[in-house]
mmCIF file of C-alpha atoms and ligand atoms in Angstrom:
data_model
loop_
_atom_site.group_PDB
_atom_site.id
_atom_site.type_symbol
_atom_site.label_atom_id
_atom_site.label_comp_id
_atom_site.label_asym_id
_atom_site.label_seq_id
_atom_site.Cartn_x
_atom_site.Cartn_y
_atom_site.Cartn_z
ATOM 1 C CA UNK A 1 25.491 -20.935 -17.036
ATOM 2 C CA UNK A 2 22.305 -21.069 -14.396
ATOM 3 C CA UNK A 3 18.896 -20.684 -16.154
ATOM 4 C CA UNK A 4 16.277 -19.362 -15.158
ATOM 5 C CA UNK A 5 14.788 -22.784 -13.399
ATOM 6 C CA UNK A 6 17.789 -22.571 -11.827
ATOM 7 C CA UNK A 7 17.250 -19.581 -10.459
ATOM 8 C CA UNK A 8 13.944 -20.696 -9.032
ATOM 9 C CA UNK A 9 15.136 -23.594 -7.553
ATOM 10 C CA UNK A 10 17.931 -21.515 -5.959
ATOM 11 C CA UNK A 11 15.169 -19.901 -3.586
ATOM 12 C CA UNK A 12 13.698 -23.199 -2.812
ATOM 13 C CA UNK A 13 15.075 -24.655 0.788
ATOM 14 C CA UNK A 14 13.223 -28.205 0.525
ATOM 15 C CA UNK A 15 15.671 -30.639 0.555
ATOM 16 C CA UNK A 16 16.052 -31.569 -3.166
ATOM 17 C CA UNK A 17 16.381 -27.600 -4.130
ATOM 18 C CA UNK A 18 19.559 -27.668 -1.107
ATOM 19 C CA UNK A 19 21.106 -30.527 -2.895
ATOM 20 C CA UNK A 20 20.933 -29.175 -6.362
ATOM 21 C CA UNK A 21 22.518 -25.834 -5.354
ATOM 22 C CA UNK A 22 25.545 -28.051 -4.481
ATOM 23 C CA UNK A 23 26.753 -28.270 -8.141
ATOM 24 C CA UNK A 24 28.717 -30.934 -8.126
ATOM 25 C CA UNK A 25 26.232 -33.588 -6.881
ATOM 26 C CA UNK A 26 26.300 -36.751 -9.057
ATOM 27 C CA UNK A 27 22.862 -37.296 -10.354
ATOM 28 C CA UNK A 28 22.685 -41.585 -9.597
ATOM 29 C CA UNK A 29 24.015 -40.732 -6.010
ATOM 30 C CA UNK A 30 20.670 -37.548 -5.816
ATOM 31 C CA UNK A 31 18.709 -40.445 -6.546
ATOM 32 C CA UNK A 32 19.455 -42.436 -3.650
ATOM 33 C CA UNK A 33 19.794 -40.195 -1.297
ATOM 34 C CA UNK A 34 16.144 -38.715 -2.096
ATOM 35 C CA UNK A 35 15.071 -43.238 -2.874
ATOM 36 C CA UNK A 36 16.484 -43.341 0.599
ATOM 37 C CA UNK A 37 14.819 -40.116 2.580
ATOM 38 C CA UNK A 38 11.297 -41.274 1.111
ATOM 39 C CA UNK A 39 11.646 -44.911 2.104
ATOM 40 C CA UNK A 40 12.981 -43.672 5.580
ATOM 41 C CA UNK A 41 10.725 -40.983 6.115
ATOM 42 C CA UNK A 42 7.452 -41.535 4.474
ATOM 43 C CA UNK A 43 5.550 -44.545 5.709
ATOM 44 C CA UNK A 44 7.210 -44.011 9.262
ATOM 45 C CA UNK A 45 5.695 -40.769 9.839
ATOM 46 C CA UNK A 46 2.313 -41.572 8.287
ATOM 47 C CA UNK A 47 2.037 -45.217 9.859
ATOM 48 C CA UNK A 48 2.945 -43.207 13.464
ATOM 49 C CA UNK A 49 0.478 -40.512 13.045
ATOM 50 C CA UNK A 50 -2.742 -43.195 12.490
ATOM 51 C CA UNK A 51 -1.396 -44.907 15.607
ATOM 52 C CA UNK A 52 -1.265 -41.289 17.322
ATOM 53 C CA UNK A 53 -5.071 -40.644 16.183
ATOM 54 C CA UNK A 54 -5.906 -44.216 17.550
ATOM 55 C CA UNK A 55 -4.290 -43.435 20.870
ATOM 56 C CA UNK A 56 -6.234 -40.257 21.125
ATOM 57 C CA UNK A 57 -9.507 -41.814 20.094
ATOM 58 C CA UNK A 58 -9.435 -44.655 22.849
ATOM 59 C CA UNK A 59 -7.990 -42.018 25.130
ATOM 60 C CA UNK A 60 -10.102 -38.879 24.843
ATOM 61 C CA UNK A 61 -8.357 -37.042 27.837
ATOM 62 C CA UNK A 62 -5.220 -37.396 26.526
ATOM 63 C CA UNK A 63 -6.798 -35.789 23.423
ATOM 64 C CA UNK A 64 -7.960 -32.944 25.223
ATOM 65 C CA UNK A 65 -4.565 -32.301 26.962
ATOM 66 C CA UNK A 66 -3.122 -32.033 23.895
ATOM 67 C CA UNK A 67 -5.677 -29.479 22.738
ATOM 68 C CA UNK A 68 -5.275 -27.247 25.405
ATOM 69 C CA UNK A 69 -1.222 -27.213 25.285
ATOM 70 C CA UNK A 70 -1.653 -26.367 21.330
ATOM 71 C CA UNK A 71 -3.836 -23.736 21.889
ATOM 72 C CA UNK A 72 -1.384 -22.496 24.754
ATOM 73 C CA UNK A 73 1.592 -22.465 23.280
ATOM 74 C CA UNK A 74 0.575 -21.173 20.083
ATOM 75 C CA UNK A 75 -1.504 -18.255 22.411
ATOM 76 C CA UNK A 76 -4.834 -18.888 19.942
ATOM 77 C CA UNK A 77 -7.799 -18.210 21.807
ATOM 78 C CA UNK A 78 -10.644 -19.433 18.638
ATOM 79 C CA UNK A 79 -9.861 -22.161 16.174
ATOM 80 C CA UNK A 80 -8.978 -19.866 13.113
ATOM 81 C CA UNK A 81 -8.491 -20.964 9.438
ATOM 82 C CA UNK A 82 -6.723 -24.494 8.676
ATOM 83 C CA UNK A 83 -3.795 -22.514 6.969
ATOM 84 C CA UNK A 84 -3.435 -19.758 8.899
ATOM 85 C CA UNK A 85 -2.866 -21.532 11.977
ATOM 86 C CA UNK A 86 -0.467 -23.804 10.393
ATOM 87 C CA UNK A 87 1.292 -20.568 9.356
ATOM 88 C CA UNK A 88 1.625 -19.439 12.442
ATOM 89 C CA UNK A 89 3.662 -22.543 14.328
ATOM 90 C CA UNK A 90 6.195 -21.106 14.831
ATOM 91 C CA UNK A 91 9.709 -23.266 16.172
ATOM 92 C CA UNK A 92 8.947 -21.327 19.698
ATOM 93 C CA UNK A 93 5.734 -22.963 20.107
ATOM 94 C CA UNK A 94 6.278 -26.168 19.264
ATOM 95 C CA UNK A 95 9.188 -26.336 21.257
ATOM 96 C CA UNK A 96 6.806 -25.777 24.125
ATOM 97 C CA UNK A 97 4.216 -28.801 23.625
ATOM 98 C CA UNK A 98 6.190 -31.196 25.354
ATOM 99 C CA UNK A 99 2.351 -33.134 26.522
ATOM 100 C CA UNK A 100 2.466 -33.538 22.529
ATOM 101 C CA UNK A 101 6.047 -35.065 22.408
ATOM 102 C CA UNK A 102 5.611 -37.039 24.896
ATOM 103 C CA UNK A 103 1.993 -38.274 23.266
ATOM 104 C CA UNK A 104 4.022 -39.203 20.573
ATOM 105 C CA UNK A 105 6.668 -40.873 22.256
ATOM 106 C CA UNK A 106 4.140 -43.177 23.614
ATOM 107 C CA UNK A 107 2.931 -43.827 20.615
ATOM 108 C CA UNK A 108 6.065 -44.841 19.398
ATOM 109 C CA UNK A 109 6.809 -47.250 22.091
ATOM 110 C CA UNK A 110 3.886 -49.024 21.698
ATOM 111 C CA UNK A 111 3.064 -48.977 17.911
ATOM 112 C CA UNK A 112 6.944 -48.579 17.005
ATOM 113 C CA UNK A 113 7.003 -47.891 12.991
ATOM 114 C CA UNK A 114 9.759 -49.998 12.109
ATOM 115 C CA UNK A 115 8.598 -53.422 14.693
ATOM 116 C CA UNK A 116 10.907 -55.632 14.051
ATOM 117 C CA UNK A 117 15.019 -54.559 13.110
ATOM 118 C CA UNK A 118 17.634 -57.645 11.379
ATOM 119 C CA UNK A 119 21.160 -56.855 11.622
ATOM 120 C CA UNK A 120 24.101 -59.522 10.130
ATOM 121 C CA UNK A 121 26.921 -60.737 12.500
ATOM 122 C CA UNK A 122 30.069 -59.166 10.529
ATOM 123 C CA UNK A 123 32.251 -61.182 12.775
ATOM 124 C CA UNK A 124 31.469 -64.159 15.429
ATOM 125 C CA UNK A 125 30.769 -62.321 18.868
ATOM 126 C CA UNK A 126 29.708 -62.798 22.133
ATOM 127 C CA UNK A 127 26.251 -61.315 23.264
ATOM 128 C CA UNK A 128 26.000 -59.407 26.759
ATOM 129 C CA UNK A 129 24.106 -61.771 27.928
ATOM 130 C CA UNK A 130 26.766 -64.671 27.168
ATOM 131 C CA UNK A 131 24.701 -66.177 23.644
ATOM 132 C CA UNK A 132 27.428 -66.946 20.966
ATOM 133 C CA UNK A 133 27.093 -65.608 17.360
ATOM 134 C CA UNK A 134 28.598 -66.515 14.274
ATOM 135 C CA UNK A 135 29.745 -64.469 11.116
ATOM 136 C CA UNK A 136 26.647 -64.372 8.888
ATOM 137 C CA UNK A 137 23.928 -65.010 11.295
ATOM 138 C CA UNK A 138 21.039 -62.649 11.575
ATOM 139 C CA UNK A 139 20.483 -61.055 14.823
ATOM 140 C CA UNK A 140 16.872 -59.494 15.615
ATOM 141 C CA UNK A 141 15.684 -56.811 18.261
ATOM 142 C CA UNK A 142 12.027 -56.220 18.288
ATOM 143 C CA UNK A 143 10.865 -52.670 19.378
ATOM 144 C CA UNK A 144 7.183 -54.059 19.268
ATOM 145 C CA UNK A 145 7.889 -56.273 21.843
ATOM 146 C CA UNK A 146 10.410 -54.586 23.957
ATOM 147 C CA UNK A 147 7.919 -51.818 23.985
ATOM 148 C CA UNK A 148 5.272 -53.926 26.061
ATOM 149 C CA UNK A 149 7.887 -55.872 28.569
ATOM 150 C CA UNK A 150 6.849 -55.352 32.137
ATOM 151 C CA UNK A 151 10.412 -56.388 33.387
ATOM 152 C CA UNK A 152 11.672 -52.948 31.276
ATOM 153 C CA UNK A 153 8.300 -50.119 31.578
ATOM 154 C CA UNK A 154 6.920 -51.970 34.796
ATOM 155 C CA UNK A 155 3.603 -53.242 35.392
ATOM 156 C CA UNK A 156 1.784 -50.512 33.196
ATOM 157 C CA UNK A 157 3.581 -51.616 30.673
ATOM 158 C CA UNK A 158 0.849 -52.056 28.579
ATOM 159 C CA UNK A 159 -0.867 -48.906 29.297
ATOM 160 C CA UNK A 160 -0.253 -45.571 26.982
ATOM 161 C CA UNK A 161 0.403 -43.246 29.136
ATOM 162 C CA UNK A 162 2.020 -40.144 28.107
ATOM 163 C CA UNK A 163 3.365 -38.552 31.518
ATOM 164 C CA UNK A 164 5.566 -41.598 31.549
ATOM 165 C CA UNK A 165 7.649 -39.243 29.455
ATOM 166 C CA UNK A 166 7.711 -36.068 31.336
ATOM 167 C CA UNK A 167 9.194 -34.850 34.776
ATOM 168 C CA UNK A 168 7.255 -33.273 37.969
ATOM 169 C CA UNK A 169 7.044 -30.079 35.811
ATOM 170 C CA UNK A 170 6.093 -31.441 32.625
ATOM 171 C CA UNK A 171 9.038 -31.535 30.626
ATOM 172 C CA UNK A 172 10.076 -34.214 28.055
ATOM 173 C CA UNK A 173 12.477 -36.918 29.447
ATOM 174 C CA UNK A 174 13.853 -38.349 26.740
ATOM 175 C CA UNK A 175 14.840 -42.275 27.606
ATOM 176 C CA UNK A 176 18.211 -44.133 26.833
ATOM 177 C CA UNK A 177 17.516 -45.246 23.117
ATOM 178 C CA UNK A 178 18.822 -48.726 23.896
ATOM 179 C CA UNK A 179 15.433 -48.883 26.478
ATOM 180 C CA UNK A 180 13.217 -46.889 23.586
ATOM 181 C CA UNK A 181 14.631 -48.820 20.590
ATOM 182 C CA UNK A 182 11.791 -47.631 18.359
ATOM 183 C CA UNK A 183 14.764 -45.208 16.659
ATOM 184 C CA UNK A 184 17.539 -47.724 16.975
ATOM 185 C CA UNK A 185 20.328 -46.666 18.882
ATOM 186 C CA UNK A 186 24.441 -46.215 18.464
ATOM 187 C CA UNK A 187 25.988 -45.231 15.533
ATOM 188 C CA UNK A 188 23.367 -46.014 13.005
ATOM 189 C CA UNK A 189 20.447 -44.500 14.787
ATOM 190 C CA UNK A 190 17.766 -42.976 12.506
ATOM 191 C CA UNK A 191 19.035 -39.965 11.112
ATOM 192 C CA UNK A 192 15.625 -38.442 11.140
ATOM 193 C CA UNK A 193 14.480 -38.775 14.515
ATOM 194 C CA UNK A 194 14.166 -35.283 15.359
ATOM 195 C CA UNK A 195 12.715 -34.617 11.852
ATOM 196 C CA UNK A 196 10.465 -36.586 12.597
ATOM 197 C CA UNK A 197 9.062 -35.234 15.848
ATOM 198 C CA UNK A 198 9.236 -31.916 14.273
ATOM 199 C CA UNK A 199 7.152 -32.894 10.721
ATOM 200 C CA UNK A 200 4.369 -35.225 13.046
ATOM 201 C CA UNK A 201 4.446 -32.457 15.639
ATOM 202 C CA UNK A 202 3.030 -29.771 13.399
ATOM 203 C CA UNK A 203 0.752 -32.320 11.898
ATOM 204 C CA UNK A 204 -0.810 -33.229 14.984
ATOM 205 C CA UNK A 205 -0.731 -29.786 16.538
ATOM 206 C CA UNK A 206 -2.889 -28.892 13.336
ATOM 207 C CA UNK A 207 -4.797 -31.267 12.568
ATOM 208 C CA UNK A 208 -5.867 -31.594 17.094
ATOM 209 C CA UNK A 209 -6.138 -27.484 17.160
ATOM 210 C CA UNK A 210 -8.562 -27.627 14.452
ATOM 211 C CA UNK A 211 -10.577 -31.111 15.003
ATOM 212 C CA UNK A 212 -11.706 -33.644 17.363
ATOM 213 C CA UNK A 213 -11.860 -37.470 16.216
ATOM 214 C CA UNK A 214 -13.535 -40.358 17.405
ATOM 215 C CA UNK A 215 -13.180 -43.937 15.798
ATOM 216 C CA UNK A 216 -16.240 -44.239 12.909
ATOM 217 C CA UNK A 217 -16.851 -47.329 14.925
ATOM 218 C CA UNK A 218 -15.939 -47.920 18.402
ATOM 219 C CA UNK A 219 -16.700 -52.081 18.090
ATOM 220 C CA UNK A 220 -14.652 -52.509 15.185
ATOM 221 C CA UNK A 221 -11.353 -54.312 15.921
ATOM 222 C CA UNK A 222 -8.149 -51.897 15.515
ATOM 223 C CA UNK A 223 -5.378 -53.901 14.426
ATOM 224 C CA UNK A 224 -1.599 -54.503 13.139
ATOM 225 C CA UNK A 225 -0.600 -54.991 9.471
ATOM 226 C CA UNK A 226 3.168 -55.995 9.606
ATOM 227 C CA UNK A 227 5.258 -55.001 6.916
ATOM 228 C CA UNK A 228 8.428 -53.513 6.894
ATOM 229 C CA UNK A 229 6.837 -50.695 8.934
ATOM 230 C CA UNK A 230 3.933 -51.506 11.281
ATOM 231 C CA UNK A 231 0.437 -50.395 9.669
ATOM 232 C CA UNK A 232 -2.860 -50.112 10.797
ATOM 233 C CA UNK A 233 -4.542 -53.014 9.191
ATOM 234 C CA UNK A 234 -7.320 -51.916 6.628
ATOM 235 C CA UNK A 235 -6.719 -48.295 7.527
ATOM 236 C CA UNK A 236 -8.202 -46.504 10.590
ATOM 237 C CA UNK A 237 -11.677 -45.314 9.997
ATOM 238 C CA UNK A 238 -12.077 -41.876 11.746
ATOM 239 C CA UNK A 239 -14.546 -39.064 12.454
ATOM 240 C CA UNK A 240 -13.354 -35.435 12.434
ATOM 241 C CA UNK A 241 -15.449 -33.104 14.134
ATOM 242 C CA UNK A 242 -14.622 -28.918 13.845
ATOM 243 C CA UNK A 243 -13.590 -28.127 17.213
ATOM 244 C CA UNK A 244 -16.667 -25.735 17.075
ATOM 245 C CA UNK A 245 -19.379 -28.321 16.496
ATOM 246 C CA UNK A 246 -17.634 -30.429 19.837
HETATM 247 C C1 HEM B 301 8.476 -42.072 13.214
HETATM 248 C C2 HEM B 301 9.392 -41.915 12.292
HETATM 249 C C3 HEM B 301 10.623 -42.764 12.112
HETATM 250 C C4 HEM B 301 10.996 -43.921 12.739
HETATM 251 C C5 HEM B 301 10.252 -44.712 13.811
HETATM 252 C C6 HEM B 301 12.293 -44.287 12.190
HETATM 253 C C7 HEM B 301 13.016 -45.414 12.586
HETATM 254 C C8 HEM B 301 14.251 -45.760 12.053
HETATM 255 C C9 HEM B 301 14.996 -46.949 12.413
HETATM 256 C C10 HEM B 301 14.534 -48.027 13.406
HETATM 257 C C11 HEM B 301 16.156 -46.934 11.707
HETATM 258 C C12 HEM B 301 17.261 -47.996 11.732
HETATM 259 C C13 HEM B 301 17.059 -48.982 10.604
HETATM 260 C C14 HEM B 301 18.225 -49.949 10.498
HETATM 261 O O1 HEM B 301 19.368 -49.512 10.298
HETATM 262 O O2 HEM B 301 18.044 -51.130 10.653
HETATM 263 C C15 HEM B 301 16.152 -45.726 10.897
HETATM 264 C C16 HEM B 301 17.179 -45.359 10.035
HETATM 265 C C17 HEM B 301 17.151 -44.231 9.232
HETATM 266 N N1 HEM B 301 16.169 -43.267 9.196
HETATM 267 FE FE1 HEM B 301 14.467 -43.255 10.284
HETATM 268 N N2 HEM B 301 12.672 -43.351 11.259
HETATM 269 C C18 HEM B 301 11.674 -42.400 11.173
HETATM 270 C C19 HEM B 301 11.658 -41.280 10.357
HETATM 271 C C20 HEM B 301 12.663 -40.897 9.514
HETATM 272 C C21 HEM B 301 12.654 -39.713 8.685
HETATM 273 C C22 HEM B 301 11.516 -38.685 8.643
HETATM 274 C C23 HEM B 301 13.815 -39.705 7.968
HETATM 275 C C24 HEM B 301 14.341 -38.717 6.980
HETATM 276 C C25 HEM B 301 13.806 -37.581 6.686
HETATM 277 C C26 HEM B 301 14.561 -40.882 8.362
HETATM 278 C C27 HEM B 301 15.822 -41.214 7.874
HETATM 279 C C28 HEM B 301 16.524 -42.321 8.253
HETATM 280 C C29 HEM B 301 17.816 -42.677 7.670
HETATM 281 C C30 HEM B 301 18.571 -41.891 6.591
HETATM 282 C C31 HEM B 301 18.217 -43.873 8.292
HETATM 283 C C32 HEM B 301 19.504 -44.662 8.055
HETATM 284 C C33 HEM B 301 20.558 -44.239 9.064
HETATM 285 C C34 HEM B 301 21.830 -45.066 8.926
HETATM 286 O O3 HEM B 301 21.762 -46.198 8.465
HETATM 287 O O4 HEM B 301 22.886 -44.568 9.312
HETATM 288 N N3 HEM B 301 13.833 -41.577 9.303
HETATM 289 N N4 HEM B 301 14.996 -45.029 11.134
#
């Protein structure tokens, strides 16, 4: 017989409410699934969105772009409340700040969250490229640096540059995951890539509609941290100014 909590969690539609209403779910296997979704989606998303602030801070037009393309899609024409602008995002609008996907695309390539990927040989193989592998051997691609190679992005390589991303009328072009690897690719690819986009779109649509930031100190060194994911190294040390005091 359901309860009352039950009832309450019947109403819910976050993903551990959607799971419970499946009565059947074994408890151990809940576990791991939500273990997994936190490990997979937690320190991803953050460790992308201080990269995304850095980006804007060293590239104040590209901030400003995606100001304006908030402010147009959502049709706001003053910064209102924190809340109530996050309340009114609606799927519509973000599905028109492609400037902000491709900002974070960018992002991605360069600063990818998970930098370097191991995979074990199940069986001995032959690479593309004619390099022999064995059964048991560990096989790396690195994101971080395939990110930066000329010889795959071109001279600019280096250079975060957004409209990379976007055709002659500014739509998103998404690229062949096997070129931006900083998903994976094939079968296994993340299963929350467009999660993703969606969660650190509204966060930076919010948190860009309602503030401008600049680096606390422009002379101080930004650097990596690598662990599993790719941090910033000591945390990055922002101002936020109210879009009315800029
Ligand atoms: C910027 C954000 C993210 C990045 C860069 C990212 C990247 C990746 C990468 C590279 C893998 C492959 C790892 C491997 O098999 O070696 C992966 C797998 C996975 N990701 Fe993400 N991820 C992100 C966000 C998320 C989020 C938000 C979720 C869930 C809500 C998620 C769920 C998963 C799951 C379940 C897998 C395992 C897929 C499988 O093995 O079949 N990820 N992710």
């Amino acid at each position: 017989m359901r309860n009352s909590k039950d009832e309450a969690s019947m109403k819910k539609e976050d993903i551990l409410s959607r799971f419970l209403q499946v009565s059947d779910t074994d408890p151990t296997y809940l576990r791991d699934i939500i273990l997994n979704f936190i490990i997979a989606g937690k320190d991803t998303t953050t460790a992308t969105l201080s990269w995304f602030i850095y980006m804007l801070c060293k590239h104040p037009d590209v901030q400003e772009k995606v100001a304006q393309e908030v402010k147009e899609a959502t049709d706001t024409k003053e910064v209102k409340d924190f809340a109530e602008f996050a309340a009114i995002l609606s799927e519509e609008a973000l599905g028109k700040m492609h400037y902000l996907h491709a900002a974070l695309t960018e992002t991605l390539r360069l600063y990818p969250a998970v930098p370097v990927d191991a995979k074990i040989c199940l069986s001995d193989e032959t690479l593309p490229d004619g390099f022999s592998v064995r059964k048991g051997d560990m096989v790396c691609y690195q994101p971080y640096a395939m990110g930066r190679m000329k010889f795959i992005w071109g001279d600019d390589a280096e250079e975060f540059r957004p409209e990379r991303c976007l055709d002659e009328e500014g739509m998103f072009q998404p690229e062949s995951p096997f070129k931006f690897t900083a998903f994976q690719a094939g079968p296994r690819i993340c299963l929350g890539k467009e999660f993703a986009y969606r969660q650190m779109k509204i966060f930076s649509a919010v948190l860009v509609h309602c503030f401008a930031f600049k680096l606390s100190d422009e002379n101080k060194c930004v650097t990596y941290r690598t662990m599993i994911n790719l941090h910033v190294d000591g945390g990055l040390h922002v101002r936020a100014l109210h879009r009315c005091q800029t």
